Coordinates of C-alpha atoms in Angstrom, one line a residue:
Chain K
M1 CA 30.3 -13.5 -35.1
G2 CA 27.9 -12.3 -31.9
C3 CA 27.9 -9.4 -29.7
F4 CA 30.6 -7.0 -29.6
N5 CA 29.5 -4.6 -26.6
I6 CA 26.7 -3.1 -24.6
Y7 CA 26.2 0.2 -22.8
I8 CA 23.1 1.0 -20.8
F9 CA 22.4 4.6 -20.1
N10 CA 19.8 6.6 -17.8
R11 CA 18.1 9.8 -18.5
Q12 CA 20.9 11.7 -17.3
G13 CA 23.2 10.4 -19.6
T14 CA 25.4 8.4 -17.3
C15 CA 26.3 5.1 -18.4
I16 CA 25.3 2.9 -15.8
Y17 CA 26.5 -0.2 -17.4
Y18 CA 29.2 -1.4 -20.1
H19 CA 30.4 -4.4 -21.2
E20 CA 32.3 -5.6 -24.0
W21 CA 33.2 -9.2 -25.6
F22 CA 35.0 -8.0 -28.7
R23 CA 36.6 -5.1 -29.5
P24 CA 39.6 -5.5 -31.8
K25 CA 39.8 -1.6 -32.2
S26 CA 41.0 -0.3 -28.7
V27 CA 39.0 2.9 -27.5
K28 CA 42.2 4.9 -27.8
Q29 CA 42.0 4.6 -31.6
G30 CA 38.3 5.8 -31.6
A31 CA 37.4 8.5 -29.1
G32 CA 39.9 8.4 -26.7
T33 CA 38.8 7.4 -23.1
L34 CA 36.1 4.9 -22.5
Q35 CA 34.1 8.0 -20.9
D36 CA 34.0 10.2 -24.2
D37 CA 33.2 6.9 -26.1
Q38 CA 30.2 6.7 -23.6
K39 CA 29.2 10.2 -24.2
Q40 CA 29.4 9.8 -27.9
M41 CA 27.2 6.8 -28.0
F42 CA 24.4 8.9 -25.9
G43 CA 24.9 11.9 -27.9
L44 CA 24.6 9.8 -31.1
F45 CA 21.4 7.9 -29.9
W46 CA 19.7 11.2 -28.7
T47 CA 21.0 12.9 -32.3
L48 CA 19.5 9.7 -34.2
S49 CA 16.0 10.0 -32.0
N50 CA 15.2 13.3 -32.6
F51 CA 16.2 13.2 -36.4
C52 CA 14.2 10.0 -36.9
A53 CA 11.1 11.6 -35.0
T54 CA 11.5 14.6 -37.2
M55 CA 11.7 12.8 -40.7
D56 CA 9.1 10.5 -40.1
P57 CA 7.1 10.5 -43.2
K58 CA 3.9 8.9 -41.6
D59 CA 3.5 11.3 -38.4
Q60 CA 0.9 13.7 -38.5
D61 CA 2.1 16.3 -36.5
K62 CA 6.0 15.8 -36.0
P63 CA 8.3 18.2 -33.9
Q64 CA 10.8 20.5 -36.1
L65 CA 14.3 19.5 -35.8
G66 CA 15.6 21.0 -32.8
T67 CA 12.5 21.4 -30.5
P68 CA 12.5 19.5 -27.4
R69 CA 10.5 16.4 -27.4
K70 CA 8.4 14.6 -24.7
I71 CA 8.8 10.8 -24.0
G72 CA 7.3 8.7 -26.4
Q73 CA 6.7 11.5 -29.0
G74 CA 7.5 10.5 -32.6
C75 CA 8.5 7.3 -34.1
K76 CA 11.3 5.4 -32.4
F77 CA 14.7 4.2 -33.5
R78 CA 15.6 0.7 -33.6
S79 CA 18.9 0.0 -35.3
F80 CA 21.4 1.0 -38.0
T81 CA 23.8 -1.7 -39.9
T82 CA 27.3 -0.6 -41.5
N83 CA 29.2 -3.3 -43.4
S84 CA 31.2 -4.7 -40.1
Y85 CA 28.7 -4.0 -37.2
K86 CA 25.1 -3.4 -36.5
C87 CA 23.9 -1.2 -33.7
N88 CA 20.6 -1.9 -31.8
F89 CA 19.0 0.6 -29.4
L90 CA 15.7 0.7 -27.3
E91 CA 14.7 3.4 -25.1
V92 CA 12.1 2.5 -22.3
P93 CA 9.5 5.4 -21.1
S94 CA 11.6 5.8 -17.6
G95 CA 14.9 6.7 -19.6
I96 CA 17.1 4.0 -19.5
K97 CA 18.5 3.1 -23.1
L98 CA 20.2 -0.1 -24.1
V99 CA 22.8 0.1 -27.0
L100 CA 23.6 -3.5 -28.2
N101 CA 26.2 -3.7 -31.1
T102 CA 26.2 -7.0 -32.6
H103 CA 27.3 -8.7 -35.7
R104 CA 25.9 -7.3 -38.8
E105 CA 23.4 -10.6 -39.9
A106 CA 21.8 -10.3 -36.7
P107 CA 17.9 -10.0 -37.1
D108 CA 15.6 -7.1 -35.6
L109 CA 16.4 -7.2 -31.9
T110 CA 13.8 -5.0 -30.7
D111 CA 12.1 -8.0 -29.1
V112 CA 15.6 -9.3 -27.6
L113 CA 16.2 -5.9 -25.9
Q114 CA 13.0 -5.7 -24.6
A115 CA 13.3 -8.9 -23.0
L116 CA 16.4 -8.1 -21.8
Y117 CA 15.1 -5.1 -20.2
D118 CA 12.0 -6.9 -18.9
D119 CA 13.7 -10.1 -17.6
I120 CA 17.2 -9.1 -16.9
F121 CA 17.5 -5.4 -16.0
V122 CA 14.3 -5.1 -13.9
E123 CA 14.9 -8.7 -12.0
Y124 CA 18.7 -8.2 -11.5
V125 CA 19.3 -4.4 -11.2
V126 CA 16.0 -2.6 -10.5
K127 CA 15.1 -4.9 -7.6
N128 CA 18.8 -5.3 -6.2
P129 CA 18.7 -3.3 -2.8
M130 CA 22.0 -2.1 -3.8
Y131 CA 21.4 -0.2 -7.1
V132 CA 21.1 3.3 -6.4
P133 CA 19.4 5.2 -9.6
G134 CA 21.9 7.3 -11.5
Q135 CA 25.4 5.5 -10.3
P136 CA 26.8 2.8 -12.2
F137 CA 26.7 -0.6 -11.2
Q138 CA 28.2 -3.9 -10.7
S139 CA 26.4 -7.1 -10.5
E140 CA 27.5 -10.5 -10.9
Q141 CA 23.9 -11.9 -11.3
F142 CA 23.1 -9.5 -13.9
V143 CA 26.3 -10.5 -15.9
N144 CA 25.7 -14.2 -15.7
A145 CA 21.9 -13.7 -16.6
L146 CA 23.0 -11.1 -19.4
N147 CA 25.5 -13.6 -20.9
A148 CA 23.1 -16.9 -20.8
F149 CA 20.3 -14.8 -22.4
L150 CA 22.9 -13.6 -25.1
R151 CA 23.7 -17.1 -25.8
Q152 CA 20.5 -18.7 -25.8
N153 CA 19.4 -16.0 -28.4
G154 CA 22.4 -17.0 -30.6
L155 CA 24.2 -13.8 -30.1
L156 CA 27.0 -15.0 -28.2
Q157 CA 29.4 -17.5 -29.0
Q158 CA 31.0 -19.7 -26.1
Q159 CA 34.8 -18.7 -27.2
Q160 CA 33.7 -15.3 -26.8
I161 CA 32.6 -15.4 -23.2
M162 CA 35.9 -17.2 -22.5
Q163 CA 37.9 -14.4 -24.2
A164 CA 36.0 -11.6 -22.5
A165 CA 36.7 -13.6 -19.2
V166 CA 40.5 -13.8 -20.1
Chain N
M1 CA 12.0 -15.8 -16.2
L2 CA 14.3 -16.0 -19.0
R3 CA 12.8 -16.6 -22.7
G4 CA 13.8 -19.6 -24.5
G5 CA 14.2 -19.1 -28.1
P6 CA 13.9 -16.2 -30.7
A7 CA 11.3 -13.7 -30.8
G8 CA 8.0 -15.0 -30.6
A9 CA 4.8 -15.3 -27.9
R10 CA 6.4 -14.6 -24.4
N11 CA 5.6 -16.1 -21.4
A12 CA 3.1 -14.0 -19.3
P13 CA 5.4 -12.5 -16.6
S14 CA 4.9 -14.1 -13.0
L15 CA 4.3 -11.5 -10.4
E16 CA 6.0 -12.8 -7.1
Q17 CA 3.0 -12.1 -4.6
I18 CA 3.1 -11.5 -1.0
N19 CA 0.5 -12.2 1.7
A20 CA -2.0 -9.3 2.3
E21 CA -1.5 -9.5 5.9
V22 CA 2.0 -9.8 6.3
F23 CA 2.2 -6.8 3.9
T24 CA -0.5 -4.5 6.4
L25 CA 1.3 -5.5 9.2
T26 CA 5.0 -4.8 8.2
Y27 CA 3.7 -1.5 7.3
G28 CA 1.8 -0.7 10.2
S29 CA 5.0 -1.7 12.2
I30 CA 7.2 0.6 10.0
V31 CA 4.7 3.6 10.9
R32 CA 4.7 2.9 14.3
Q33 CA 8.6 2.9 14.4
L34 CA 8.6 5.7 12.8
I35 CA 6.5 7.6 15.0
S36 CA 8.8 6.6 18.2
D37 CA 11.8 7.5 16.0
F38 CA 10.7 11.3 15.2
E39 CA 7.8 11.9 17.5
D40 CA 6.5 14.8 15.3
I41 CA 3.8 14.0 13.2
E42 CA 4.8 16.4 10.4
E43 CA 8.3 14.7 10.3
V44 CA 6.9 11.2 9.9
N45 CA 4.5 12.5 7.1
K46 CA 7.8 13.7 5.3
Q47 CA 9.4 10.5 6.2
L48 CA 6.7 8.5 4.8
E49 CA 6.5 10.3 1.6
Q50 CA 10.3 10.0 0.9
M51 CA 10.3 6.5 1.4
G52 CA 7.5 6.1 -1.0
Y53 CA 9.5 8.6 -3.5
N54 CA 12.4 6.3 -3.2
M55 CA 10.3 3.1 -3.8
G56 CA 8.3 4.9 -7.0
I57 CA 11.5 5.8 -8.8
R58 CA 12.6 1.9 -8.7
L59 CA 9.1 0.4 -9.2
V60 CA 8.5 2.2 -12.2
D61 CA 10.9 0.1 -14.1
E62 CA 9.0 -3.1 -13.0
F63 CA 5.6 -1.7 -13.8
L64 CA 7.0 -0.9 -17.4
A65 CA 8.6 -4.0 -17.8
K66 CA 5.4 -6.1 -16.5
A67 CA 2.7 -3.8 -18.0
K68 CA 3.6 -3.7 -21.7
I69 CA 1.5 -0.3 -21.9
T70 CA 2.0 1.7 -25.1
R71 CA 2.8 5.2 -24.4
C72 CA 0.6 7.5 -22.6
S73 CA -0.2 10.7 -24.6
S74 CA -1.7 12.8 -21.9
F75 CA -1.9 13.2 -18.4
R76 CA -5.6 12.2 -18.2
D77 CA -3.9 8.8 -19.8
T78 CA -1.4 8.5 -17.2
A79 CA -3.8 8.8 -14.7
D80 CA -6.0 6.0 -15.8
V81 CA -3.1 3.8 -16.3
V82 CA -2.3 4.4 -12.8
A83 CA -5.5 3.7 -11.6
K84 CA -6.3 0.9 -13.5
Q85 CA -3.1 -1.2 -14.3
A86 CA -0.6 -0.2 -11.6
L87 CA -2.2 -0.2 -8.3
P88 CA -4.1 -3.4 -9.1
M89 CA -0.7 -4.7 -10.1
F90 CA 1.1 -3.7 -7.3
L91 CA -1.7 -3.5 -4.2
N92 CA -4.5 -5.7 -5.8
V93 CA -7.0 -2.6 -5.3
S94 CA -8.7 -1.0 -8.1
A95 CA -9.0 3.0 -8.2
N96 CA -11.2 5.4 -10.0
V97 CA -10.2 8.4 -11.6
A98 CA -12.4 11.5 -10.6
N99 CA -13.1 15.0 -10.2
W100 CA -10.7 16.4 -12.9
S101 CA -10.1 20.1 -13.0
P102 CA -11.2 22.0 -16.0
D103 CA -7.5 22.6 -17.5
Q104 CA -6.9 18.7 -17.0
T105 CA -4.3 19.1 -14.7
E106 CA -5.6 17.9 -11.5
C107 CA -7.7 14.9 -10.8
S108 CA -8.1 12.6 -8.0
L109 CA -7.7 8.7 -7.4
V110 CA -10.6 7.3 -5.2
L111 CA -9.5 4.2 -3.3
T112 CA -12.4 2.3 -1.4
D113 CA -10.3 -0.2 -0.1
N114 CA -6.9 0.5 1.1
P115 CA -4.4 -3.0 2.1
L116 CA -2.0 -0.7 4.0
A117 CA -4.6 0.4 6.3
D118 CA -6.5 -2.6 7.3
F119 CA -7.2 -3.2 10.8
V120 CA -5.8 0.4 11.6
E121 CA -7.4 2.8 13.8
L122 CA -6.3 6.0 14.5
P123 CA -6.2 7.6 18.0
E124 CA -7.0 11.0 18.5
E125 CA -3.5 12.3 19.2
Y126 CA -2.4 11.2 15.7
R127 CA -4.9 13.0 14.0
E128 CA -2.4 15.0 11.9
L129 CA -0.7 11.7 10.6
K130 CA -1.4 11.0 7.1
Y131 CA -1.0 7.0 7.3
C132 CA -1.0 6.2 3.6
N133 CA 1.6 8.8 2.7
V134 CA 3.7 6.4 1.4
L135 CA 1.5 6.0 -1.5
A136 CA 1.4 9.7 -2.5
G137 CA 5.5 9.3 -2.5
V138 CA 5.1 6.4 -4.8
V139 CA 3.0 7.8 -7.6
R140 CA 5.3 11.0 -7.5
G141 CA 8.5 9.1 -7.6
A142 CA 7.4 6.8 -10.4
L143 CA 5.6 9.8 -12.7
E144 CA 8.8 11.8 -12.1
M145 CA 10.5 9.0 -13.6
V146 CA 8.5 9.6 -16.7
N147 CA 9.1 13.0 -16.6
M148 CA 5.8 14.3 -15.1
E149 CA 6.5 16.3 -11.8
V150 CA 3.4 16.0 -9.7
E151 CA 2.1 16.7 -6.6
C152 CA 0.0 14.2 -4.4
R153 CA -1.9 14.8 -1.7
W154 CA -4.4 13.1 0.5
V155 CA -7.9 14.8 0.8
S156 CA -9.8 12.1 2.5
D157 CA -8.9 9.0 4.3
M158 CA -11.2 6.4 5.8
L159 CA -9.5 6.3 9.0
K160 CA -10.3 9.8 9.7
G161 CA -14.4 9.2 9.4
D162 CA -14.5 10.1 5.6
D163 CA -16.1 7.4 3.1
C164 CA -13.2 6.9 0.7
Y165 CA -9.6 7.3 0.2
E166 CA -9.0 10.1 -2.3
L167 CA -5.5 11.2 -3.5
R168 CA -5.3 14.2 -5.1
I169 CA -2.6 14.4 -7.9
K170 CA -1.7 17.8 -9.6
L171 CA 0.5 18.1 -12.8
K172 CA 2.9 20.7 -12.2
E173 CA 5.3 19.9 -15.3
H174 CA 5.5 17.9 -18.0
R175 CA 8.9 18.2 -18.8
D176 CA 10.6 17.5 -22.2
E177 CA 13.4 15.5 -23.0
K178 CA 16.8 17.5 -22.3
F179 CA 20.5 16.7 -23.4
P180 CA 22.0 16.3 -20.2
F181 CA 25.8 17.3 -21.5
K182 CA 26.8 20.9 -21.8
D183 CA 27.2 21.7 -25.6
D184 CA 31.1 21.5 -25.4
D185 CA 33.3 20.7 -28.0

């Protein structure tokens, strides 16, 4: 139960932050290396967003599949659920993308991801003078705030944090 | 400020505030230091713009987090948001958008009061100095992060005797989202 991992990408596709709490199937069995795994995740998000915008049944002037989009055009992709996990997305107009994999029964986490961006990413990363936009960052304050926030929202059990710390 | 509880009404974000005079005097001393370091006014203008750009690329995230705007569908909307929400939020001044060009790609932000330039008098030998150039850089940097490439320049400056501060913003390109990786495997 709880969160499995989190990716934060910037517009250029660089994964500027990755953290996993619980990932029993190792990366080697999946994508091969962590970098490939992150690239694939980014590509997946990209394709799904484009696909959703194109297949939107309510939109008057939706783009054709394959045409380049402008930011914010078309509907926004939120999450997908499989039989073992749920993958939640959020994309911000400045290009920062958050991907959070949680347990299957998690509710709609759009607000949670938005709050994560507003209160934690902006506070501890953007305002950090050592942060270079476009480069992966390390910040203990950010990690602590992230864990506390997810725990508050009931997405992270105490033993998971201890497992990850080991 | 962390939320306490599941999705529901969120607290209004607390914006830290700084004393206006401290801000003005700090900026003034930065400009003074740049002038004595570089001695060439054009170079100082460029440095101010670059500093503003570096600030703008980070500031936009904070603005998006605090302002919760829905997307802007056009450059016109964007200019309005910058003038009516972003500038009041960060500088506590409001601006008007005016002088739209016929094809809607150029406009002016008109400010009647500018906290950066309070108490400032520009001597004759610094006539070429664009004192508030950092603001032009901030706007350029911030809009670049939302895929709008713009060019900002000051057309009137109260320090030089005009009656308002006018920043001309020209939209060069509204870029589409581009997939950053090459299509291999």
